[in-house]
Amino acid sequence: APDRPSAPPAVARQRGGCGVAGGRMTDTRRRVKVYTLNEDRQWDDRGTGHVSSCYVERLKGMSLLVRAESDGSLLLESKINPNTAYQKQQDTLIVWSEAENYDLALSFQEKAGCDEIWEKICQVQGKDPSVDITQDLVDESEEERFDDMSSPGLELPSCELSRLEEIAELVASSLPSPLRREKLALALENEGYIKKLLEIFHVCEDLENIEGLHHLYEIIKGIFLLNRTALFEVMFSEECIMDVIGCLEYDPSLSQSRKHREFLTKTAKFKEVIPISDPELKQKIHQTYRVQYIQDMVLPTPSVFEENMLSTLHSFIFFNKVEIVGMLQEDEKFLTDLFAQLTDEATDEEKRQELVNFLKEFCAFSQTLQPQNRDAFFKTLSNMGILPALEVILGMDDAQVRSAATDIFSYLVEYNPSMVREFVMQEAQQNDDDILLINLIIEHMICDTDPELGGAVLLMGLLRTLVDPENMLATANKTEKTEFLGFFYKHCMHVLTAPLLANTTEDKPSKDDFQTAQLLALILELLTFCVEHHTYHIKNYIINKDILRRVLVLMASKHAFLALCALRFKRKIIGLKDEFYNRYIMKSFLFEPVVKAFLNNGSRYNLMNSAIIEMFEFIRVEDIKSLTAHVIENYWKALEDVDYVQTFKGLKLRFEQQRERQDNPKLDSMRSILRNHRYRRDARTLEDEEEMWFNTDEDDMEDGEAVVPPSDKPKNDEDIMDPISKFMERKKLKESEEKEVLLKTNLSGRQSPSFKLSFSSGTKSNLTSQSSASNLPGSPGSPGSPGSPGSPGSVSKSTSQMAAITTKGGLVGLVDYPDDDEEDDEDEDKEETLPLSKKAKLESS
């Protein structure tokens, strides 16, 4: 209404100027879908609404407006440009290009509505509404325009056998020019020329006139490239389509003609698994199949220049498919019969296979639909009982039927995993575990006969989607995650782990062939995913069923990928730093298989070696005390000779420090008191202050007052400077002497192995560059930053602690890092390490 106060003025004017149609939002004649053509030349559905035509002040002209039927929002506002070429297709489609590479289409519910809007467009452009295309936008040269003005229409040669070559040349010469293409298309439409050509085709075939048949091939191919819906409707009609395909069999570039018609009539059989009562639907299915065949098999692959010329053919197939799915969805009797026969025990195997294949193809067809249409499609299938039907089918013996059912199940899981979860939880209340849908899926995965386990990989992906908490819903009344995971671990997990438990009853896998190893690797991959995402459900299951011990039996497999899967499973558990898991690992001595695999691997530098070292390095860096003590107390003798990395020596050092604190609790309590007096700083402030301290002159340092706890404060400034001056004198010696002196300096046992290694192998230019052997995964800091936490040149026991004096505006403070358990024990250590750290920083600046 134009006088509604809440509507903005522009909108009010638009509504007011649109006549009756603007206010009649429920009029089905004007009900349309708006489509845009995407980069892949596929039509995207932009929404459903009601179309009207009216004058829009802002656009200064008559425009097409489409308002969404859901909320009245504006889906389309397009000015009817006098120079835009509008095309009417299939009686209910209007297609045009808004700009270069931006095509639009309105698909009308009723032909009458399409005709009304088409008349409005033709009225604006001054065209006769009987035409199917208003004009062509492509600019022509002045000479062509003059020629076209002088010859308003294109005159076709009479349709005779003797003039086929002339017709073929005319068609070929018209294709490069858009205007000539348009005139040729109009001439072909008006004179019923295509049917006359097909009559000549029969004559040529009867006379075996190969030259004439080659000309007809070129003519029909050229007509396809005209890209006109009106011509396609003639060519794809029931009476013409097989003859058109016949013409395309005689490609001049081939020595022998193709047998396309023979394939379509004799080999390809239309199986009506459920009788289709609607003749229009049946005809549409036949037509779509044949047109798709023409596009995929008959027409030669279009060149880059010809690709866009077949866009109307793509559209024709697309809208046909949308129509077929819609008509089948609306036919409730058809779908009811389909599912009734699928689940009926009396249905014979061959018939059931056909029904399942039809349903699979039906679901595949639906993938061309837009999201909202696909939602409606799957809701319809769900209401008809597709999941109970799949459960029955999956329990059958026929491998082909089960394979098709698996494909259908994958469509459902990808569309809506929550719908599948809800179904399986409901059926668990009535059925035994053996016939539950998820357990049937797991059994098919386990029993996959493919040597490469292609089907099992697909099914594992579906199971992973179903047990992924990320796509589970949480509502006010219930949490899907809690309910479904409770159900899964109670009813399904034992089925999933059965092959694993059966194969690990002894010290090594009882079956170690490639296919079994692949299956166990898939199962371990899913279990590892569960460890990461399922918290207490999987924890209870692993500890109660002793799963980790059984998994580690696979470390003895001859297949490296399976042994690594088992190791990855354990690494994921250790990565959680959960003491329940840690106690379970220690109680069952579950590092033994890992250490044994490490020693059996010997000195080989491979993925197994690196992965095991990384696991122990993680324990050291994260300072997991219980596991550190367990590894050193039980496996130190086996690991103490490993010196090409410092991981195990570092673990031993951690262990000794823990023991020292336990033996001297007073010292530990004193440390905690001192720690409480310290303060932490923002990381960026810390870096700034470190930089300031290392850039400060020594004279300035003497003026500063150190704000440190008394026990950590150096005795005086001379104590700090004296070792630095000594170190400067040492630096003047030869490199070999320097290394010897530094090694002796570090042999006190106070510094970490990585500290000694990197310091002794350092160069004059960078004393703190970390050697490749000590640059382990997981260690913080970077080799090139001398004072960064955990770098070998910093004041630390192992990797991550530094105590350094920093200054800011004369105020000096002690910086503390998170790893507080590794403080210096004696003043002697401070006198050794602090000056060296400072010296390293002085050199790097």
CSV table of C-alpha atoms in Angstrom, one decimal, residues 347-529:
chain,number,residue,atom,x,y,z
A,347,THR,CA,10.1,-59.5,-3.4
A,348,ASP,CA,12.5,-61.6,-5.5
A,349,GLU,CA,16.2,-60.7,-5.5
A,350,GLU,CA,16.4,-59.3,-9.1
A,351,LYS,CA,13.4,-57.0,-8.5
A,352,ARG,CA,14.8,-55.8,-5.2
A,353,GLN,CA,18.2,-55.0,-6.9
A,354,GLU,CA,16.3,-52.9,-9.5
A,355,LEU,CA,14.4,-51.1,-6.8
A,356,VAL,CA,17.6,-50.3,-4.9
A,357,ASN,CA,19.4,-49.1,-8.0
A,358,PHE,CA,16.5,-46.9,-8.8
A,359,LEU,CA,16.5,-45.4,-5.3
A,360,LYS,CA,20.3,-44.8,-5.6
A,361,GLU,CA,19.9,-43.0,-8.9
A,362,PHE,CA,17.0,-41.0,-7.5
A,363,CYS,CA,19.3,-39.8,-4.6
A,364,ALA,CA,22.1,-39.1,-7.1
A,365,PHE,CA,19.6,-37.0,-9.2
A,366,SER,CA,18.8,-35.0,-6.1
A,367,GLN,CA,22.4,-33.8,-5.8
A,368,THR,CA,21.7,-31.4,-8.7
A,369,LEU,CA,19.0,-29.7,-6.6
A,370,GLN,CA,19.5,-26.5,-4.6
A,371,PRO,CA,19.9,-26.8,-0.8
A,372,GLN,CA,16.2,-26.0,0.1
A,373,ASN,CA,14.9,-28.4,-2.6
A,374,ARG,CA,17.3,-31.1,-1.4
A,375,ASP,CA,16.0,-30.6,2.2
A,376,ALA,CA,12.5,-31.2,1.0
A,377,PHE,CA,13.6,-34.2,-1.0
A,378,PHE,CA,15.3,-36.0,2.0
A,379,LYS,CA,12.5,-35.1,4.4
A,380,THR,CA,10.1,-36.8,2.0
A,381,LEU,CA,12.3,-39.9,1.9
A,382,SER,CA,12.7,-39.9,5.7
A,383,ASN,CA,8.9,-39.7,6.1
A,384,MET,CA,8.5,-42.6,3.7
A,385,GLY,CA,10.8,-44.8,5.9
A,386,ILE,CA,14.1,-44.9,4.0
A,387,LEU,CA,16.2,-45.7,7.1
A,388,PRO,CA,14.2,-48.9,8.1
A,389,ALA,CA,14.2,-49.9,4.5
A,390,LEU,CA,18.0,-49.5,4.3
A,391,GLU,CA,18.4,-51.6,7.5
A,392,VAL,CA,16.5,-54.5,5.8
A,393,ILE,CA,18.5,-54.2,2.6
A,394,LEU,CA,21.9,-54.1,4.4
A,395,GLY,CA,21.0,-57.4,6.1
A,396,MET,CA,20.7,-59.2,2.8
A,397,ASP,CA,23.2,-61.5,1.1
A,398,ASP,CA,23.4,-59.8,-2.3
A,399,ALA,CA,26.7,-57.8,-2.4
A,400,GLN,CA,25.5,-55.5,-5.2
A,401,VAL,CA,22.3,-54.6,-3.3
A,402,ARG,CA,24.3,-53.9,-0.2
A,403,SER,CA,26.8,-51.8,-2.1
A,404,ALA,CA,23.9,-49.6,-3.6
A,405,ALA,CA,22.3,-49.4,-0.1
A,406,THR,CA,25.7,-48.1,1.3
A,407,ASP,CA,25.8,-45.4,-1.3
A,408,ILE,CA,22.2,-44.3,-0.4
A,409,PHE,CA,23.2,-44.3,3.3
A,410,SER,CA,26.2,-42.0,2.5
A,411,TYR,CA,23.8,-39.5,0.9
A,412,LEU,CA,21.7,-39.5,4.1
A,413,VAL,CA,24.6,-39.1,6.5
A,414,GLU,CA,26.1,-36.3,4.5
A,415,TYR,CA,22.8,-34.5,4.4
A,416,ASN,CA,21.7,-34.9,8.0
A,417,PRO,CA,23.7,-37.0,10.5
A,418,SER,CA,21.4,-36.1,13.3
A,419,MET,CA,18.4,-37.7,11.6
A,420,VAL,CA,20.4,-41.0,11.3
A,421,ARG,CA,21.5,-40.8,14.9
A,422,GLU,CA,18.0,-40.3,16.2
A,423,PHE,CA,16.8,-43.3,14.2
A,424,VAL,CA,19.4,-45.7,15.5
A,425,MET,CA,18.8,-44.7,19.1
A,426,GLN,CA,15.1,-45.3,18.7
A,427,GLU,CA,15.6,-48.7,17.2
A,428,ALA,CA,18.0,-49.7,19.9
A,429,GLN,CA,15.0,-49.8,22.3
A,430,GLN,CA,13.3,-52.5,20.2
A,431,ASN,CA,16.1,-54.6,18.5
A,432,ASP,CA,19.1,-56.6,19.4
A,433,ASP,CA,22.6,-55.1,18.9
A,434,ASP,CA,23.3,-57.4,16.0
A,435,ILE,CA,20.7,-55.9,13.7
A,436,LEU,CA,21.2,-52.3,14.5
A,437,LEU,CA,21.8,-50.1,11.5
A,438,ILE,CA,25.2,-48.8,12.7
A,439,ASN,CA,26.4,-52.3,13.6
A,440,LEU,CA,25.4,-53.5,10.1
A,441,ILE,CA,27.5,-50.7,8.7
A,442,ILE,CA,30.5,-51.7,10.9
A,443,GLU,CA,30.2,-55.3,9.9
A,444,HIS,CA,30.2,-54.4,6.2
A,445,MET,CA,33.3,-52.4,6.8
A,446,ILE,CA,35.0,-55.3,8.6
A,447,CYS,CA,33.9,-57.8,5.9
A,448,ASP,CA,34.9,-55.7,2.9
A,449,THR,CA,36.4,-58.1,0.3
A,450,ASP,CA,38.1,-55.4,-1.8
A,451,PRO,CA,41.9,-55.9,-1.3
A,452,GLU,CA,42.3,-52.1,-1.1
A,453,LEU,CA,39.3,-51.8,1.3
A,454,GLY,CA,37.7,-49.0,-0.8
A,455,GLY,CA,34.3,-49.6,0.6
A,456,ALA,CA,35.6,-49.8,4.2
A,457,VAL,CA,37.3,-46.5,3.9
A,458,LEU,CA,34.0,-44.9,2.8
A,459,LEU,CA,32.1,-46.5,5.7
A,460,MET,CA,34.8,-45.4,8.2
A,461,GLY,CA,34.3,-41.9,7.0
A,462,LEU,CA,30.5,-42.1,7.6
A,463,LEU,CA,31.1,-43.6,11.1
A,464,ARG,CA,33.4,-40.8,11.9
A,465,THR,CA,30.8,-38.2,10.8
A,466,LEU,CA,28.2,-40.0,13.0
A,467,VAL,CA,30.4,-40.0,16.1
A,468,ASP,CA,31.8,-36.5,15.6
A,469,PRO,CA,30.6,-34.2,18.5
A,470,GLU,CA,31.1,-31.1,16.3
A,471,ASN,CA,28.0,-31.8,14.3
A,472,MET,CA,25.8,-32.9,17.3
A,473,LEU,CA,23.0,-30.7,18.4
A,474,ALA,CA,22.4,-29.4,22.0
A,475,THR,CA,18.9,-28.3,22.9
A,476,ALA,CA,17.3,-27.1,26.1
A,477,ASN,CA,15.8,-30.5,26.9
A,478,LYS,CA,18.6,-32.9,25.9
A,479,THR,CA,22.1,-33.2,24.6
A,480,GLU,CA,22.5,-35.3,21.5
A,481,LYS,CA,26.2,-35.8,22.3
A,482,THR,CA,25.6,-37.4,25.7
A,483,GLU,CA,22.8,-39.6,24.5
A,484,PHE,CA,24.3,-40.8,21.3
A,485,LEU,CA,27.8,-41.5,22.7
A,486,GLY,CA,26.3,-43.4,25.6
A,487,PHE,CA,24.4,-45.5,23.1
A,488,PHE,CA,27.4,-46.0,20.8
A,489,TYR,CA,29.8,-47.2,23.5
A,490,LYS,CA,27.1,-49.5,25.0
A,491,HIS,CA,25.8,-51.1,21.7
A,492,CYS,CA,28.4,-50.5,19.0
A,493,MET,CA,31.9,-50.1,20.2
A,494,HIS,CA,32.4,-53.8,21.0
A,495,VAL,CA,31.6,-54.6,17.3
A,496,LEU,CA,34.1,-52.0,16.1
A,497,THR,CA,37.0,-53.3,18.3
A,498,ALA,CA,36.2,-57.0,17.8
A,499,PRO,CA,38.8,-57.5,15.0
A,500,LEU,CA,41.4,-55.7,17.0
A,501,LEU,CA,40.9,-57.7,20.1
A,502,ALA,CA,40.8,-61.0,18.2
A,503,ASN,CA,44.1,-60.3,16.5
A,504,THR,CA,46.1,-59.2,19.6
A,505,THR,CA,45.6,-62.1,22.1
A,506,GLU,CA,49.4,-62.9,22.1
A,507,ASP,CA,52.7,-60.9,22.0
A,508,LYS,CA,52.4,-60.3,18.2
A,509,PRO,CA,49.5,-60.0,15.8
A,510,SER,CA,48.0,-63.4,15.1
A,511,LYS,CA,47.2,-62.3,11.5
A,512,ASP,CA,49.5,-59.9,9.8
A,513,ASP,CA,48.5,-59.9,6.1
A,514,PHE,CA,48.2,-56.6,4.3
A,515,GLN,CA,44.3,-56.5,4.2
A,516,THR,CA,44.0,-57.2,7.9
A,517,ALA,CA,46.7,-54.6,8.7
A,518,GLN,CA,44.7,-52.0,6.6
A,519,LEU,CA,41.5,-52.8,8.4
A,520,LEU,CA,43.1,-52.5,11.8
A,521,ALA,CA,44.7,-49.2,10.8
A,522,LEU,CA,41.3,-47.9,9.8
A,523,ILE,CA,39.9,-49.0,13.2
A,524,LEU,CA,42.8,-47.4,15.0
A,525,GLU,CA,42.3,-44.2,13.1
A,526,LEU,CA,38.7,-44.0,14.3
A,527,LEU,CA,39.7,-44.9,17.9
A,528,THR,CA,42.3,-42.2,17.9
A,529,PHE,CA,39.7,-39.7,16.7
